mmCIF file of C-alpha atoms in Angstrom:
data_model
loop_
_atom_site.group_PDB
_atom_site.id
_atom_site.type_symbol
_atom_site.label_atom_id
_atom_site.label_comp_id
_atom_site.label_asym_id
_atom_site.label_seq_id
_atom_site.Cartn_x
_atom_site.Cartn_y
_atom_site.Cartn_z
ATOM 1 C CA MET A 1 -8.862 -23.442 -12.543
ATOM 2 C CA PRO A 2 -5.901 -21.389 -10.458
ATOM 3 C CA PHE A 3 -7.196 -20.059 -7.144
ATOM 4 C CA THR A 4 -5.107 -17.006 -5.563
ATOM 5 C CA THR A 5 -6.050 -15.538 -1.958
ATOM 6 C CA ILE A 6 -3.927 -12.379 -1.073
ATOM 7 C CA LYS A 7 -4.312 -10.952 1.878
ATOM 8 C CA VAL A 8 -4.287 -7.511 3.087
ATOM 9 C CA ILE A 9 -4.583 -6.090 6.538
ATOM 10 C CA GLU A 10 -7.842 -3.550 5.861
ATOM 11 C CA GLY A 11 -7.858 -0.071 4.926
ATOM 12 C CA VAL A 12 -4.239 -0.944 3.797
ATOM 13 C CA PHE A 13 -5.013 -0.619 0.408
ATOM 14 C CA SER A 14 -7.376 1.699 -1.838
ATOM 15 C CA ASP A 15 -10.184 0.217 -4.244
ATOM 16 C CA GLN A 16 -8.027 1.132 -7.236
ATOM 17 C CA GLN A 17 -4.722 -1.039 -5.648
ATOM 18 C CA LYS A 18 -6.563 -4.063 -5.270
ATOM 19 C CA ALA A 19 -7.567 -4.218 -8.806
ATOM 20 C CA ASP A 20 -4.318 -3.675 -9.490
ATOM 21 C CA LEU A 21 -2.879 -6.448 -7.315
ATOM 22 C CA ILE A 22 -5.656 -8.536 -9.006
ATOM 23 C CA HIS A 23 -4.299 -7.667 -12.060
ATOM 24 C CA LYS A 24 -1.110 -7.741 -11.611
ATOM 25 C CA VAL A 25 -1.612 -11.761 -10.336
ATOM 26 C CA THR A 26 -3.803 -12.527 -12.798
ATOM 27 C CA GLU A 27 -1.397 -11.774 -15.819
ATOM 28 C CA ALA A 28 1.276 -13.554 -13.515
ATOM 29 C CA MET A 29 -0.996 -16.725 -13.548
ATOM 30 C CA VAL A 30 -1.583 -16.203 -17.212
ATOM 31 C CA GLU A 31 2.208 -16.588 -18.551
ATOM 32 C CA VAL A 32 3.515 -19.035 -16.638
ATOM 33 C CA GLU A 33 0.107 -21.658 -16.832
ATOM 34 C CA GLY A 34 -0.930 -19.837 -20.908
ATOM 35 C CA GLU A 35 -3.411 -17.498 -22.837
ATOM 36 C CA ALA A 36 -5.807 -20.485 -22.413
ATOM 37 C CA MET A 37 -6.349 -19.898 -18.307
ATOM 38 C CA ARG A 38 -6.594 -16.404 -18.124
ATOM 39 C CA ASP A 39 -10.865 -16.733 -17.681
ATOM 40 C CA LEU A 40 -10.403 -19.973 -15.165
ATOM 41 C CA THR A 41 -8.399 -17.671 -12.786
ATOM 42 C CA TRP A 42 -9.268 -17.564 -9.103
ATOM 43 C CA VAL A 43 -7.442 -14.559 -7.679
ATOM 44 C CA THR A 44 -9.916 -12.679 -3.782
ATOM 45 C CA ILE A 45 -8.749 -10.485 -2.064
ATOM 46 C CA GLU A 46 -8.835 -11.353 1.814
ATOM 47 C CA GLU A 47 -8.797 -8.577 3.996
ATOM 48 C CA VAL A 48 -7.667 -9.129 7.939
ATOM 49 C CA LYS A 49 -8.924 -6.570 10.367
ATOM 50 C CA GLN A 50 -6.148 -4.906 12.658
ATOM 51 C CA GLY A 51 -6.110 -6.698 15.674
ATOM 52 C CA ASP A 52 -6.749 -9.726 14.079
ATOM 53 C CA TRP A 53 -2.685 -10.866 12.690
ATOM 54 C CA ALA A 54 0.335 -10.706 14.706
ATOM 55 C CA ILE A 55 4.597 -11.395 13.762
ATOM 56 C CA GLY A 56 6.567 -12.619 16.141
ATOM 57 C CA GLY A 57 3.568 -14.186 18.359
ATOM 58 C CA ARG A 58 3.427 -9.089 18.512
ATOM 59 C CA ILE A 59 -0.048 -8.460 17.473
ATOM 60 C CA PRO A 60 1.234 -4.986 16.138
ATOM 61 C CA MET A 61 -1.131 -1.711 17.095
ATOM 62 C CA PRO A 62 -1.952 0.700 14.729
ATOM 63 C CA LYS A 63 0.134 4.662 14.839
ATOM 64 C CA PRO A 64 -2.423 7.265 16.129
ATOM 65 C CA LYS A 65 -3.612 9.425 12.692
ATOM 66 C CA LEU A 66 -2.662 13.162 13.434
#
């Protein structure tokens, strides 16, 4: 059974955008693996809190909201 995890920054994607990601990743897996895998394909989205990740050893700071 395919199991895909997508990590995103918390609060960046709306519920609809996350649903779209799940749908599109599922469709991509079915395209590769075949229709029989649709009901066995898991897609999860994990939200990572701001400050709990880094790029190049630096923790990006959020821009202040105006």
